[in-house]
mmCIF file of N, CA and C in Angstrom:
data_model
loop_
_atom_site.group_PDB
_atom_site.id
_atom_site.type_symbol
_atom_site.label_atom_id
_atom_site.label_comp_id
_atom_site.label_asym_id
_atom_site.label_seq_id
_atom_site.Cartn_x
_atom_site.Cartn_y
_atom_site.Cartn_z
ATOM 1 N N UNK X 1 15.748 -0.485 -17.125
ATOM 2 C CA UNK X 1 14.942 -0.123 -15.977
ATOM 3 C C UNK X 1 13.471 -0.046 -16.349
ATOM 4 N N UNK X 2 12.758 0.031 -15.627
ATOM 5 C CA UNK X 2 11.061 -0.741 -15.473
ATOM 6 C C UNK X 2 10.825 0.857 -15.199
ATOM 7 N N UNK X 3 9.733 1.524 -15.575
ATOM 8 C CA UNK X 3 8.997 2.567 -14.974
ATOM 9 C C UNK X 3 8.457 2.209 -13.424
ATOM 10 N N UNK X 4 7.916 2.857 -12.746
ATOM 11 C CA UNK X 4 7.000 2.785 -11.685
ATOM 12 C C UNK X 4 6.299 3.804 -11.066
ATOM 13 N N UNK X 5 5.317 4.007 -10.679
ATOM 14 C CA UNK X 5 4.880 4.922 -10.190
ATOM 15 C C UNK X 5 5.433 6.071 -9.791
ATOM 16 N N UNK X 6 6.353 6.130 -9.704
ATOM 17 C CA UNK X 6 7.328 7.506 -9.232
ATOM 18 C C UNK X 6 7.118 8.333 -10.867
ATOM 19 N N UNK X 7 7.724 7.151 -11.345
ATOM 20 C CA UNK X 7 8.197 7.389 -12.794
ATOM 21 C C UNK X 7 7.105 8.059 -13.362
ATOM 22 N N UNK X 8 5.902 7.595 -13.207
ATOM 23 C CA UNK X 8 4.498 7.866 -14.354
ATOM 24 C C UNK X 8 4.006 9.381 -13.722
ATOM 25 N N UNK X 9 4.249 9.336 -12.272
ATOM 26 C CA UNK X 9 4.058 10.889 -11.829
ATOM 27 C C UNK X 9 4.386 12.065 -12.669
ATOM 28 N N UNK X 10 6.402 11.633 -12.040
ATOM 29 C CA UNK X 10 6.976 12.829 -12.978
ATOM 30 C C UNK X 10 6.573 12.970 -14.258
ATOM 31 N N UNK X 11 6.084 12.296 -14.893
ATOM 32 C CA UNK X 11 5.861 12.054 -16.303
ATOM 33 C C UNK X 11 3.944 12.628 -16.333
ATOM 34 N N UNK X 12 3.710 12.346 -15.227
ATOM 35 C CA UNK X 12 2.209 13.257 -15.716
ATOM 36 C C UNK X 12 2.176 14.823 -15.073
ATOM 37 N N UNK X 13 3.405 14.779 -14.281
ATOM 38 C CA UNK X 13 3.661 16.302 -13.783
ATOM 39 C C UNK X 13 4.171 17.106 -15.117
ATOM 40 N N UNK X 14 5.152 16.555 -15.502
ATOM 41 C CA UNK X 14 5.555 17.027 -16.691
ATOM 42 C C UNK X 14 4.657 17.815 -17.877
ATOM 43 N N UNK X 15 3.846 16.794 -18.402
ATOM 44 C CA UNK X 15 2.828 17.294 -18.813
ATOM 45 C C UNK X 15 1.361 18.279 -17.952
ATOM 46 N N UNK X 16 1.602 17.940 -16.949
ATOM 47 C CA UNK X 16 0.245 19.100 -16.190
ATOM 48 C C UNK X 16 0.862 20.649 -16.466
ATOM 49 N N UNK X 17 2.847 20.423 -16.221
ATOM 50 C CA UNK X 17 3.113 21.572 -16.372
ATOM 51 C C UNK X 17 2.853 22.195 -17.838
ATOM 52 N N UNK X 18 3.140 21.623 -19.081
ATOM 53 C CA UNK X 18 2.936 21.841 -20.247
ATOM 54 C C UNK X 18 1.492 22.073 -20.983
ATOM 55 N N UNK X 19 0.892 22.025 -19.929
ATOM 56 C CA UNK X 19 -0.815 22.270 -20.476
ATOM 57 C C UNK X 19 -0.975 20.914 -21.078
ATOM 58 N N UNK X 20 -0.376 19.957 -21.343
ATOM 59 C CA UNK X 20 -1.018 18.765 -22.292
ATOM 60 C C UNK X 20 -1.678 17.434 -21.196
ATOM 61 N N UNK X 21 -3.215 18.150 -21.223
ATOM 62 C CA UNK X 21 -4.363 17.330 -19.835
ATOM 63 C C UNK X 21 -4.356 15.861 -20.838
ATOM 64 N N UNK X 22 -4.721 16.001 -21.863
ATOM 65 C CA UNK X 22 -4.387 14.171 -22.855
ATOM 66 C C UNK X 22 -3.563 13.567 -22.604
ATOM 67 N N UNK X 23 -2.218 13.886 -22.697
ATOM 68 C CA UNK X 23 -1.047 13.175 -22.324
ATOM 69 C C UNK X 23 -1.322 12.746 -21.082
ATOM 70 N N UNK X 24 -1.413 13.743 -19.927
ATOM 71 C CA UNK X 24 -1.654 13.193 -18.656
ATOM 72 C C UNK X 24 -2.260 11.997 -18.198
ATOM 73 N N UNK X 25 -3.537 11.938 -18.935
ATOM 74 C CA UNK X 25 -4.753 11.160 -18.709
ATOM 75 C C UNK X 25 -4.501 10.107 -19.558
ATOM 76 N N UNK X 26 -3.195 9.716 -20.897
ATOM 77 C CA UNK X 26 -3.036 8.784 -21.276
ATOM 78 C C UNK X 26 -1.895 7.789 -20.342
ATOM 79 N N UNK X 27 -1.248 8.562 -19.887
ATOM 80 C CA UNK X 27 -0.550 7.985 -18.951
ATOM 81 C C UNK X 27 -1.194 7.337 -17.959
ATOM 82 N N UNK X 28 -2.135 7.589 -17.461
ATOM 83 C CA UNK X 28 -2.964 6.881 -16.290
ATOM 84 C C UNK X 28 -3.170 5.182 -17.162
ATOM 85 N N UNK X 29 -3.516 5.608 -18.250
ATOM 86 C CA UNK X 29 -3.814 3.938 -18.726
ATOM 87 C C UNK X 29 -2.736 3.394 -18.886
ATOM 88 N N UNK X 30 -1.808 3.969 -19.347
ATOM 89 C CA UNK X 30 -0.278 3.310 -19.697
ATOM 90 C C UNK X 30 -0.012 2.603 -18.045
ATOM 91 N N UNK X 31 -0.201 3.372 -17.202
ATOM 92 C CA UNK X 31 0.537 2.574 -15.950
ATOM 93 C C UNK X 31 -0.261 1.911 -15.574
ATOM 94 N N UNK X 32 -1.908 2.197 -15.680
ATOM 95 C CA UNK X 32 -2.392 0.765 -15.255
ATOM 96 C C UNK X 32 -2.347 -0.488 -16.004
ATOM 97 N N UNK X 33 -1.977 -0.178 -17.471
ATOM 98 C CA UNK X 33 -1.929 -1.619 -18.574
ATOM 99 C C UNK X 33 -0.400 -2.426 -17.662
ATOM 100 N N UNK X 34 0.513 -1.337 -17.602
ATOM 101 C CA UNK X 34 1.193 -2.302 -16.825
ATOM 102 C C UNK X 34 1.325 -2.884 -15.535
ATOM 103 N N UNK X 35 0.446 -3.093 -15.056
ATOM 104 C CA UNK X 35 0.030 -3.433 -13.781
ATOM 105 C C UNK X 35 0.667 -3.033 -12.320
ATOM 106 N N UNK X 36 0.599 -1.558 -12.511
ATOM 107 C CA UNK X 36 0.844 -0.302 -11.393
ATOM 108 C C UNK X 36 -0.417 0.703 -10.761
ATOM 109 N N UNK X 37 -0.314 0.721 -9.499
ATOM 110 C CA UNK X 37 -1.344 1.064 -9.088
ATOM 111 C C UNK X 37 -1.090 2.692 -9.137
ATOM 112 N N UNK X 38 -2.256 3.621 -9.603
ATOM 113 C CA UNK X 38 -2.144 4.852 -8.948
ATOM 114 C C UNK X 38 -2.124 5.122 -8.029
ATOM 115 N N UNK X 39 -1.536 6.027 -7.136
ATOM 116 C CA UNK X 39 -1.332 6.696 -6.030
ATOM 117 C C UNK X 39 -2.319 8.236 -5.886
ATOM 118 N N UNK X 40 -2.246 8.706 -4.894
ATOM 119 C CA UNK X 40 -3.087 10.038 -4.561
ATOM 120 C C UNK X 40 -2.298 11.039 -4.982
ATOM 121 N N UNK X 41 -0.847 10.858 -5.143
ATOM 122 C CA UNK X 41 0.012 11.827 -5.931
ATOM 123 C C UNK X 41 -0.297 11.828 -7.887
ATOM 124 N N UNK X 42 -0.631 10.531 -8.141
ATOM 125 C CA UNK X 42 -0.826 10.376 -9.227
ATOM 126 C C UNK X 42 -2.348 11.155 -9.633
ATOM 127 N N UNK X 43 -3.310 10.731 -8.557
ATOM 128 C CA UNK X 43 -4.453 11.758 -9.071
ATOM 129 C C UNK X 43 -4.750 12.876 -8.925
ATOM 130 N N UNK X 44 -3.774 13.447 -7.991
ATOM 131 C CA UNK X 44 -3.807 14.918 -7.346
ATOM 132 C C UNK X 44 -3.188 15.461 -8.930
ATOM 133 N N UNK X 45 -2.335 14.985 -9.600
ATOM 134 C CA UNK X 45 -1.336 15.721 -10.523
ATOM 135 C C UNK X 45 -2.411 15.446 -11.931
ATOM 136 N N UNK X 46 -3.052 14.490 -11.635
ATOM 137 C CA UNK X 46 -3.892 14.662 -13.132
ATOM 138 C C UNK X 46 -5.202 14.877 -13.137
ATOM 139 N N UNK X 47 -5.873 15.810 -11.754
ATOM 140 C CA UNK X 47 -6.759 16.659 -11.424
ATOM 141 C C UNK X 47 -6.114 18.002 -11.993
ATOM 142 N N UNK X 48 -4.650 18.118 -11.432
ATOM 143 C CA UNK X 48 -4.372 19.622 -11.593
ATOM 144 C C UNK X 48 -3.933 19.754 -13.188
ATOM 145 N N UNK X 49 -3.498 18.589 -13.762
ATOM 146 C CA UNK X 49 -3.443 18.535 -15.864
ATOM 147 C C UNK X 49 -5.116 19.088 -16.214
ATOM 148 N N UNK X 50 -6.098 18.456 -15.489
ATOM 149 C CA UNK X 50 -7.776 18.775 -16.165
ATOM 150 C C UNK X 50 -8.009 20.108 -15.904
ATOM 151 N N UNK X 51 -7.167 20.387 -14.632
ATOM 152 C CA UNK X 51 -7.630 22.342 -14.085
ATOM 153 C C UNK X 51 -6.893 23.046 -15.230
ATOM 154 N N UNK X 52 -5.862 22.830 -15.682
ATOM 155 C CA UNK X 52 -5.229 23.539 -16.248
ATOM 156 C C UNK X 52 -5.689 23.592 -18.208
ATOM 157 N N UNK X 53 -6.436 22.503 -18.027
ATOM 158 C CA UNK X 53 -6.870 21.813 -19.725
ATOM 159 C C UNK X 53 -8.537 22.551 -19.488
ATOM 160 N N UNK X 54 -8.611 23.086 -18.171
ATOM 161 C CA UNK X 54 -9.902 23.173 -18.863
ATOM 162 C C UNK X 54 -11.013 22.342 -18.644
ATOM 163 N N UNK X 55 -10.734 21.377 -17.866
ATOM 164 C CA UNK X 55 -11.723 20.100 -17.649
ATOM 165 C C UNK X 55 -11.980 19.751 -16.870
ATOM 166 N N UNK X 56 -13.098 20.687 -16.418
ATOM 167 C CA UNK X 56 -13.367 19.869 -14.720
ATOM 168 C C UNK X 56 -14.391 18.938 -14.289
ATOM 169 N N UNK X 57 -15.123 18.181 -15.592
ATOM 170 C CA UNK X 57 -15.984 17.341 -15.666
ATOM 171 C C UNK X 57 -14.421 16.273 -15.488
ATOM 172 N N UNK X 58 -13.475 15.986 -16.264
ATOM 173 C CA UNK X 58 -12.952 15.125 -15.973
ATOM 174 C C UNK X 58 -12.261 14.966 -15.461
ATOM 175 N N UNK X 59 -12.010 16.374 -13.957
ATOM 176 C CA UNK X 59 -11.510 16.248 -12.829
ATOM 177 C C UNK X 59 -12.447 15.883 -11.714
ATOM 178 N N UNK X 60 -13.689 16.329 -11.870
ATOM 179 C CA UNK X 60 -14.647 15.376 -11.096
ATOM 180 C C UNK X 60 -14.452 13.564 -11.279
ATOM 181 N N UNK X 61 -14.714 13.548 -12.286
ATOM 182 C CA UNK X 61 -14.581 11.780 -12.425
ATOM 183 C C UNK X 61 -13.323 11.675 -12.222
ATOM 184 N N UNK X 62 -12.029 12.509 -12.033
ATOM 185 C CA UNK X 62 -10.757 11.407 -11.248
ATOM 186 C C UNK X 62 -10.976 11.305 -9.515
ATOM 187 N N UNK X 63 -11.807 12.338 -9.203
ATOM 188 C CA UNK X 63 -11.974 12.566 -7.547
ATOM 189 C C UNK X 63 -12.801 11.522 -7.451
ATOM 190 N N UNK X 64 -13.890 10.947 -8.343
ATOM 191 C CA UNK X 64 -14.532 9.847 -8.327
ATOM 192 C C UNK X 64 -14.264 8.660 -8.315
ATOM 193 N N UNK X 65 -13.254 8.604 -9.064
ATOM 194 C CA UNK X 65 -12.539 7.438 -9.181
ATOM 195 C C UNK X 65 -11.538 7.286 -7.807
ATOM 196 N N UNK X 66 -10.883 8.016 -7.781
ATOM 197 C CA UNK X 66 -9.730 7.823 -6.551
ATOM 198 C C UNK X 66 -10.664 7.377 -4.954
ATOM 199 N N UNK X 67 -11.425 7.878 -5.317
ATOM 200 C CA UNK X 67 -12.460 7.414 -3.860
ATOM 201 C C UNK X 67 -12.989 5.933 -3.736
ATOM 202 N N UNK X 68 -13.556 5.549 -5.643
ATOM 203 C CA UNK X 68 -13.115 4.143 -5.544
ATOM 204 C C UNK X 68 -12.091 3.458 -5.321
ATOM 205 N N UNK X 69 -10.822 3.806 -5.512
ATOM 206 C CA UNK X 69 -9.982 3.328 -5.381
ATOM 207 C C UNK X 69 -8.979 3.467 -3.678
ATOM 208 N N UNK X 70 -9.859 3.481 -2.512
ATOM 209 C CA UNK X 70 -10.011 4.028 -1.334
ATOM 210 C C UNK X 70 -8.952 4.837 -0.845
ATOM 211 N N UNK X 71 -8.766 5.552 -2.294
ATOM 212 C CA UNK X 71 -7.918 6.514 -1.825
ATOM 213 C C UNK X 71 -8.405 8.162 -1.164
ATOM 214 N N UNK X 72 -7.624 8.949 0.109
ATOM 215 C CA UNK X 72 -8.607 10.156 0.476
ATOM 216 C C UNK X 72 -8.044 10.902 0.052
ATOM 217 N N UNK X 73 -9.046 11.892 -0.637
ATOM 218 C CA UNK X 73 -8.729 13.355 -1.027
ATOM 219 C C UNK X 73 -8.090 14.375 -0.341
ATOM 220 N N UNK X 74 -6.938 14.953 -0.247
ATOM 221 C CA UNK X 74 -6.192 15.709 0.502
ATOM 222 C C UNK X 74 -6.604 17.570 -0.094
ATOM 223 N N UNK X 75 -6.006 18.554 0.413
ATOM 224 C CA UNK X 75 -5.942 19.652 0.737
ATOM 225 C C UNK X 75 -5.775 20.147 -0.995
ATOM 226 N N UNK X 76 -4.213 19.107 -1.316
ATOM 227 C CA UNK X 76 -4.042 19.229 -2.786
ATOM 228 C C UNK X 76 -5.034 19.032 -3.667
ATOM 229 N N UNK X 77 -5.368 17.792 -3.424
ATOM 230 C CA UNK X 77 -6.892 17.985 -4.323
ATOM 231 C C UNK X 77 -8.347 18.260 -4.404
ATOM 232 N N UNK X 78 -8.483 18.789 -3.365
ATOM 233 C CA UNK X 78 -9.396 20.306 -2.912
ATOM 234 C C UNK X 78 -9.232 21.165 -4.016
ATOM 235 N N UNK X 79 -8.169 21.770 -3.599
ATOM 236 C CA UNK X 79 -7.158 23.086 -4.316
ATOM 237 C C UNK X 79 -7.598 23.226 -5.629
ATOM 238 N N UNK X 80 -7.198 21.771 -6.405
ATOM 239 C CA UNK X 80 -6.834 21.476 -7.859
ATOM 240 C C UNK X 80 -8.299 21.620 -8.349
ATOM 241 N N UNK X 81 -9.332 20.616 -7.636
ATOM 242 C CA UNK X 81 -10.541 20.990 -7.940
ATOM 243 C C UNK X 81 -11.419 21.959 -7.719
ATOM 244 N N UNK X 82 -11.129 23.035 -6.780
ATOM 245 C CA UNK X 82 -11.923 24.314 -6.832
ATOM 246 C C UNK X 82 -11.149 24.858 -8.195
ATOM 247 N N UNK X 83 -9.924 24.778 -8.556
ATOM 248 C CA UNK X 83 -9.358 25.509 -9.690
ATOM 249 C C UNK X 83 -10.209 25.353 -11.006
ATOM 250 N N UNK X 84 -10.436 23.960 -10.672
ATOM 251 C CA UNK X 84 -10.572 23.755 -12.109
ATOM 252 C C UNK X 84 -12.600 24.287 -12.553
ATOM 253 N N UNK X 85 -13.124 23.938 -11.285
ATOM 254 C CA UNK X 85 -14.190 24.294 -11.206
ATOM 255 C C UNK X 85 -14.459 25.856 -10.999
#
């Protein structure tokens, strides 16, 4: 079986829960090397890995990014980013 976006979620939820914001944020490249698009679930969950790591410079640049990627910011990632900020 093939990963897919479902897959790379649980797998960066996993880690948001475990405090490990690296893992999270390595996974983002892992699924885009394999040519899978992130989702708003995918950046909502590795906004809330940077709140929890501590990093809200590089939860700003995922809200940055996801906007390039014309995706809209929901309620969840409001939330995640007042946290982290």
């Amino acid at each position: 079986l093939e990963p897919n976006v479902i897959t790379f979620n649980a797998l960066i939820s996993a880690y948001e829960k475990g405090g490990q914001w690296e893992k999270a944020l390595a996974l983002l490249d892992e699924l885009q090397q394999r040519q899978l698009t992130p989702d708003l679930i995918t950046y909502n969950a590795l906004i809330s890995a940077c709140e929890k790591g501590g990093q809200w410079e590089k939860a700003l640049d995922l809200l940055d990014e996801l906007q390039r990627r014309d995706l809209v910011p929901n309620v969840i990632t409001y939330s995640a980013l007042i946290s982290a900020c």
